[in-house]
Amino acid sequence: MRITDLKSLYDQYGKKSSGALAPDDQHALKASLDSIKDIKSKEDAKKFLQLLTLLRESEVKSIDGLGDSAMATITGAFAGGDEGVYAADTDFMNARFIFELVQNVDDCKYQDVNNCTLEIQFDIESDIIRLEYNELGFQPENVLAITGLGNSTKNHKKARNVKAEKEIDQSDLQEIGEKGIGFKSIFGLAKQVKITSQYFCFTIDRNRFFVPIVDDYKEFTYTNRTILELTLDEGMVEELFLFLKRKYDNVEAVINENPILFLNKLTEIKYYQSETDYFGFKVSR
């Protein structure tokens, strides 16, 4: 039975363990979470995330039952993508990783088409890349998508192939990439990603990126934009920043390889390591 009220849903499932969820409970919980369209407080966001964690842990246990290597195989496929995104070629790896980050942000939905901004901070000491962008922000459906198993690459391609027949909205397809498969590809390099958006605050780990880790919300501050904090292996953040500086170290490269020129929405991108060590791009659309 589908429950559309979050409080009632939490009362029924909030104290259950993932091992106690039968297949029918899984389906009922998923359908109920799918029906929740709006979150208006950090308390509700935390309850939603806790229920989603319960669902995803139960789903993972079902996959684990298929064999020891099943989850590792699925995780590797999502993180690597169709092309084995992060190859041994370091420059290719760096360029593709940055491209994936920026492309995911460009696919978001924005309030003002003339003001779509992205700032990427490279915190070398902490090995963290911090993205902050003024998209409309995460809704429950986005949190479901970003942790989901169902949005497979095949489904994404099929959706594109039947777009005319089914009249699928292009922005909906972009959401599959930005908060679905496309997002998961960044785990080719990222070990962990913390997401803060609207009332949501949670972390996803590379080894279990279908299961959200719920923030304790003790120091949470509401934000009307989205902040991603990516933790990478030691030295990788510095390598990526230096790669970008080399790539855009002359006027010709800045003009001919301006990344915004190849995007649809972003009007400004700023890359920075500190207040005095930065560069960026702007465009009018």
CSV table of C-alpha atoms in Angstrom, one decimal:
chain,number,residue,atom,x,y,z
A,1,MET,CA,0.0,0.0,0.0
A,2,ARG,CA,1.4,3.4,-1.0
A,3,ILE,CA,1.6,6.0,1.8
A,4,THR,CA,1.9,9.5,0.6
A,5,ASP,CA,2.3,11.2,4.0
A,6,LEU,CA,5.9,11.3,5.2
A,7,LYS,CA,5.1,11.2,8.9
A,8,SER,CA,2.9,8.1,8.5
A,9,LEU,CA,5.5,6.5,6.3
A,10,TYR,CA,8.2,7.1,8.9
A,11,ASP,CA,5.9,5.8,11.7
A,12,GLN,CA,5.5,2.5,9.8
A,13,TYR,CA,9.1,1.9,8.5
A,14,GLY,CA,11.4,4.2,10.5
A,15,LYS,CA,12.3,1.6,13.1
A,16,LYS,CA,12.6,-1.4,10.8
A,17,SER,CA,16.0,-2.9,9.9
A,18,SER,CA,16.9,-3.5,6.2
A,19,GLY,CA,17.0,-7.3,6.9
A,20,ALA,CA,13.4,-7.1,8.0
A,21,LEU,CA,12.1,-5.7,4.7
A,22,ALA,CA,10.3,-8.4,2.6
A,23,PRO,CA,10.1,-7.9,-1.2
A,24,ASP,CA,6.6,-6.5,-0.8
A,25,ASP,CA,7.8,-4.1,1.8
A,26,GLN,CA,10.5,-2.9,-0.5
A,27,HIS,CA,8.1,-2.3,-3.3
A,28,ALA,CA,5.6,-0.5,-1.0
A,29,LEU,CA,8.4,1.7,0.5
A,30,LYS,CA,9.8,2.6,-2.9
A,31,ALA,CA,6.3,3.5,-4.3
A,32,SER,CA,5.6,5.6,-1.2
A,33,LEU,CA,9.0,7.5,-1.4
A,34,ASP,CA,8.3,8.1,-5.2
A,35,SER,CA,5.0,9.7,-4.3
A,36,ILE,CA,6.7,12.4,-2.0
A,37,LYS,CA,7.3,15.4,-4.1
A,38,ASP,CA,8.2,18.2,-1.6
A,39,ILE,CA,10.3,18.5,1.5
A,40,LYS,CA,9.8,21.7,3.6
A,41,SER,CA,12.1,21.2,6.7
A,42,LYS,CA,15.4,19.6,7.6
A,43,GLU,CA,13.5,17.2,9.9
A,44,ASP,CA,11.5,15.9,7.0
A,45,ALA,CA,14.6,15.7,4.8
A,46,LYS,CA,16.3,13.6,7.5
A,47,LYS,CA,13.4,11.3,7.8
A,48,PHE,CA,13.2,10.9,4.0
A,49,LEU,CA,16.9,10.1,3.8
A,50,GLN,CA,16.7,7.6,6.6
A,51,LEU,CA,13.8,5.8,4.9
A,52,LEU,CA,15.7,5.8,1.6
A,53,THR,CA,18.8,4.4,3.3
A,54,LEU,CA,16.6,1.6,4.7
A,55,LEU,CA,15.3,0.9,1.2
A,56,ARG,CA,18.7,1.0,-0.5
A,57,GLU,CA,20.4,-1.2,2.1
A,58,SER,CA,17.6,-3.7,1.6
A,59,GLU,CA,18.1,-3.6,-2.1
A,60,VAL,CA,21.9,-4.0,-1.7
A,61,LYS,CA,21.3,-7.1,0.4
A,62,SER,CA,19.2,-8.6,-2.3
A,63,ILE,CA,22.0,-8.0,-4.8
A,64,ASP,CA,24.6,-9.4,-2.4
A,65,GLY,CA,22.5,-12.6,-2.4
A,66,LEU,CA,23.4,-13.1,-6.0
A,67,GLY,CA,27.1,-13.6,-5.1
A,68,ASP,CA,30.2,-11.9,-3.6
A,69,SER,CA,31.1,-10.1,-6.9
A,70,ALA,CA,27.7,-8.9,-7.9
A,71,MET,CA,27.8,-5.5,-6.2
A,72,ALA,CA,31.4,-4.9,-7.2
A,73,THR,CA,30.5,-5.6,-10.8
A,74,ILE,CA,27.6,-3.2,-10.8
A,75,THR,CA,29.6,-0.5,-9.0
A,76,GLY,CA,32.5,-0.8,-11.5
A,77,ALA,CA,30.1,-0.5,-14.5
A,78,PHE,CA,28.4,2.6,-13.2
A,79,ALA,CA,31.7,4.3,-12.2
A,80,GLY,CA,33.5,3.5,-15.4
A,81,GLY,CA,30.7,4.1,-17.8
A,82,ASP,CA,30.4,2.9,-21.4
A,83,GLU,CA,33.8,4.0,-22.4
A,84,GLY,CA,35.9,3.1,-19.3
A,85,VAL,CA,36.0,6.8,-18.6
A,86,TYR,CA,39.1,7.0,-16.5
A,87,ALA,CA,41.9,5.4,-18.5
A,88,ALA,CA,45.6,5.1,-17.8
A,89,ASP,CA,46.2,8.3,-19.9
A,90,THR,CA,46.5,10.9,-17.1
A,91,ASP,CA,45.7,14.0,-19.3
A,92,PHE,CA,42.7,12.2,-20.8
A,93,MET,CA,41.6,11.1,-17.3
A,94,ASN,CA,41.9,14.6,-15.9
A,95,ALA,CA,40.1,16.2,-18.8
A,96,ARG,CA,37.3,13.7,-18.8
A,97,PHE,CA,36.7,14.0,-15.1
A,98,ILE,CA,36.5,17.8,-15.1
A,99,PHE,CA,34.2,17.5,-18.2
A,100,GLU,CA,31.9,15.2,-16.4
A,101,LEU,CA,31.7,17.5,-13.4
A,102,VAL,CA,30.9,20.5,-15.4
A,103,GLN,CA,28.5,18.7,-17.7
A,104,ASN,CA,26.5,17.4,-14.8
A,105,VAL,CA,26.1,20.9,-13.5
A,106,ASP,CA,25.2,22.3,-16.9
A,107,ASP,CA,22.4,19.7,-17.1
A,108,CYS,CA,20.7,21.1,-14.0
A,109,LYS,CA,17.6,23.3,-13.9
A,110,TYR,CA,18.1,27.0,-13.2
A,111,GLN,CA,15.8,29.9,-12.3
A,112,ASP,CA,17.4,32.5,-14.5
A,113,VAL,CA,18.9,31.4,-17.9
A,114,ASN,CA,21.1,34.5,-17.9
A,115,ASN,CA,22.6,33.6,-14.5
A,116,CYS,CA,23.8,30.0,-14.3
A,117,THR,CA,27.0,30.0,-12.3
A,118,LEU,CA,29.5,27.4,-11.1
A,119,GLU,CA,32.4,27.8,-8.7
A,120,ILE,CA,34.9,24.9,-8.3
A,121,GLN,CA,37.3,25.2,-5.4
A,122,PHE,CA,40.4,22.9,-5.3
A,123,ASP,CA,41.2,22.4,-1.6
A,124,ILE,CA,44.7,20.9,-2.0
A,125,GLU,CA,45.4,20.4,1.7
A,126,SER,CA,42.2,18.5,2.3
A,127,ASP,CA,42.1,16.7,-1.1
A,128,ILE,CA,38.6,18.0,-1.7
A,129,ILE,CA,37.0,19.6,-4.8
A,130,ARG,CA,34.1,21.8,-3.8
A,131,LEU,CA,31.4,22.7,-6.4
A,132,GLU,CA,28.8,25.3,-5.7
A,133,TYR,CA,26.2,26.2,-8.2
A,134,ASN,CA,22.9,28.1,-8.2
A,135,GLU,CA,20.6,25.4,-9.6
A,136,LEU,CA,17.0,25.1,-8.3
A,137,GLY,CA,18.2,22.4,-6.0
A,138,PHE,CA,17.4,18.8,-5.0
A,139,GLN,CA,13.9,17.5,-4.8
A,140,PRO,CA,13.0,14.0,-3.4
A,141,GLU,CA,13.0,12.5,-6.9
A,142,ASN,CA,16.5,13.7,-7.5
A,143,VAL,CA,17.7,12.0,-4.3
A,144,LEU,CA,16.0,8.8,-5.4
A,145,ALA,CA,17.7,9.1,-8.9
A,146,ILE,CA,21.2,9.8,-7.6
A,147,THR,CA,21.1,6.7,-5.4
A,148,GLY,CA,19.1,4.6,-7.8
A,149,LEU,CA,19.8,1.2,-9.4
A,150,GLY,CA,17.0,1.5,-12.0
A,151,ASN,CA,18.3,4.3,-14.3
A,152,SER,CA,20.5,2.1,-16.3
A,153,THR,CA,22.5,3.2,-19.3
A,154,LYS,CA,20.3,1.1,-21.5
A,155,ASN,CA,17.2,2.7,-20.2
A,156,HIS,CA,18.7,6.2,-20.8
A,157,LYS,CA,19.6,5.3,-24.4
A,158,LYS,CA,16.2,3.8,-25.0
A,159,ALA,CA,14.6,6.9,-23.7
A,160,ARG,CA,16.5,9.0,-26.2
A,161,ASN,CA,15.7,6.7,-29.1
A,162,VAL,CA,11.9,6.9,-28.4
A,163,LYS,CA,11.8,10.6,-27.5
A,164,ALA,CA,9.7,11.5,-30.5
A,165,GLU,CA,7.4,8.6,-30.0
A,166,LYS,CA,6.9,9.1,-26.3
A,167,GLU,CA,7.3,12.9,-26.3
A,168,ILE,CA,9.9,12.8,-23.6
A,169,ASP,CA,11.0,16.2,-22.3
A,170,GLN,CA,14.7,16.9,-23.0
A,171,SER,CA,15.1,18.3,-19.5
A,172,ASP,CA,13.9,15.1,-18.0
A,173,LEU,CA,16.5,13.2,-19.9
A,174,GLN,CA,19.2,15.6,-18.7
A,175,GLU,CA,18.0,14.9,-15.1
A,176,ILE,CA,18.8,11.2,-15.7
A,177,GLY,CA,22.4,12.2,-16.4
A,178,GLU,CA,22.9,15.0,-13.9
A,179,LYS,CA,21.3,13.2,-11.0
A,180,GLY,CA,21.6,9.6,-12.1
A,181,ILE,CA,24.0,7.7,-14.3
A,182,GLY,CA,26.1,10.8,-15.3
A,183,PHE,CA,26.7,11.7,-11.7
A,184,LYS,CA,27.8,8.2,-10.7
A,185,SER,CA,30.6,8.3,-13.3
A,186,ILE,CA,32.5,10.8,-11.1
A,187,PHE,CA,33.2,7.9,-8.8
A,188,GLY,CA,35.9,6.8,-11.3
A,189,LEU,CA,38.1,9.2,-9.3
A,190,ALA,CA,36.1,10.5,-6.3
A,191,LYS,CA,36.1,8.4,-3.1
A,192,GLN,CA,33.2,10.1,-1.5
A,193,VAL,CA,30.8,12.9,-2.3
A,194,LYS,CA,28.9,15.1,0.3
A,195,ILE,CA,25.8,16.7,-1.1
A,196,THR,CA,24.0,19.7,0.4
A,197,SER,CA,21.0,21.1,-1.4
A,198,GLN,CA,17.8,22.7,-0.2
A,199,TYR,CA,17.0,20.7,3.0
A,200,PHE,CA,19.0,17.7,2.0
A,201,CYS,CA,22.4,16.8,3.4
A,202,PHE,CA,24.0,13.4,2.8
A,203,THR,CA,27.1,11.6,1.7
A,204,ILE,CA,27.7,8.9,-0.9
A,205,ASP,CA,30.7,6.6,-0.7
A,206,ARG,CA,32.4,5.1,-3.8
A,207,ASN,CA,32.0,1.5,-2.5
A,208,ARG,CA,28.3,1.8,-1.7
A,209,PHE,CA,27.1,4.7,-3.8
A,210,PHE,CA,23.6,3.4,-3.9
A,211,VAL,CA,23.2,3.9,-0.1
A,212,PRO,CA,23.1,7.5,1.2
A,213,ILE,CA,24.9,8.2,4.5
A,214,VAL,CA,22.6,10.6,6.3
A,215,ASP,CA,24.1,13.8,7.8
A,216,ASP,CA,23.5,14.3,11.6
A,217,TYR,CA,22.2,17.8,10.7
A,218,LYS,CA,23.8,19.3,13.8
A,219,GLU,CA,25.6,22.0,11.9
A,220,PHE,CA,23.3,22.1,8.9
A,221,THR,CA,22.4,25.4,7.2
A,222,TYR,CA,19.7,25.5,4.5
A,223,THR,CA,20.9,26.5,1.1
A,224,ASN,CA,18.9,27.4,-2.0
A,225,ARG,CA,21.7,26.2,-4.2
A,226,THR,CA,23.7,22.9,-4.4
A,227,ILE,CA,27.1,22.2,-2.9
A,228,LEU,CA,29.1,19.1,-3.7
A,229,GLU,CA,32.3,18.2,-1.8
A,230,LEU,CA,34.3,15.5,-3.6
A,231,THR,CA,37.0,13.7,-1.6
A,232,LEU,CA,39.8,12.4,-3.9
A,233,ASP,CA,42.9,10.3,-3.4
A,234,GLU,CA,45.9,12.2,-1.9
A,235,GLY,CA,47.6,14.5,-4.5
A,236,MET,CA,44.8,14.2,-7.1
A,237,VAL,CA,43.2,17.6,-6.4
A,238,GLU,CA,46.4,19.4,-6.9
A,239,GLU,CA,47.1,17.4,-10.1
A,240,LEU,CA,43.7,18.4,-11.5
A,241,PHE,CA,44.1,22.1,-10.7
A,242,LEU,CA,47.6,22.2,-12.2
A,243,PHE,CA,46.3,20.4,-15.3
A,244,LEU,CA,43.6,23.0,-15.8
A,245,LYS,CA,46.1,25.9,-15.3
A,246,ARG,CA,48.4,24.3,-18.0
A,247,LYS,CA,45.4,23.8,-20.3
A,248,TYR,CA,44.4,27.5,-20.1
A,249,ASP,CA,47.7,29.2,-19.7
A,250,ASN,CA,47.5,31.2,-22.9
A,251,VAL,CA,45.0,33.5,-24.6
A,252,GLU,CA,44.5,31.3,-27.6
A,253,ALA,CA,43.5,28.3,-25.4
A,254,VAL,CA,41.1,30.5,-23.4
A,255,ILE,CA,39.4,31.7,-26.6
A,256,ASN,CA,39.4,28.4,-28.5
A,257,GLU,CA,38.8,26.0,-25.7
A,258,ASN,CA,36.4,28.0,-23.5
A,259,PRO,CA,34.4,25.2,-21.9
A,260,ILE,CA,31.2,27.3,-21.7
A,261,LEU,CA,31.1,27.6,-25.5
A,262,PHE,CA,30.4,23.8,-25.6
A,263,LEU,CA,27.6,23.9,-22.9
A,264,ASN,CA,23.9,24.8,-23.0
A,265,LYS,CA,23.2,26.7,-19.8
A,266,LEU,CA,26.2,27.8,-17.7
A,267,THR,CA,27.0,31.4,-18.1
A,268,GLU,CA,30.0,31.5,-15.7
A,269,ILE,CA,32.6,29.1,-14.4
A,270,LYS,CA,35.3,29.9,-11.9
A,271,TYR,CA,38.1,27.6,-11.0
A,272,TYR,CA,40.1,28.5,-7.9
A,273,GLN,CA,42.6,27.2,-5.4
A,274,SER,CA,42.7,30.4,-3.3
A,275,GLU,CA,41.5,34.0,-3.4
A,276,THR,CA,44.6,35.0,-5.5
A,277,ASP,CA,45.0,31.8,-7.5
A,278,TYR,CA,42.0,31.5,-9.8
A,279,PHE,CA,40.7,31.8,-13.4
A,280,GLY,CA,37.3,31.6,-15.1
A,281,PHE,CA,35.1,32.0,-18.0
A,282,LYS,CA,31.9,34.0,-18.8
A,283,VAL,CA,29.4,34.1,-21.7
A,284,SER,CA,26.2,35.8,-22.5
A,285,ARG,CA,23.4,33.6,-23.9
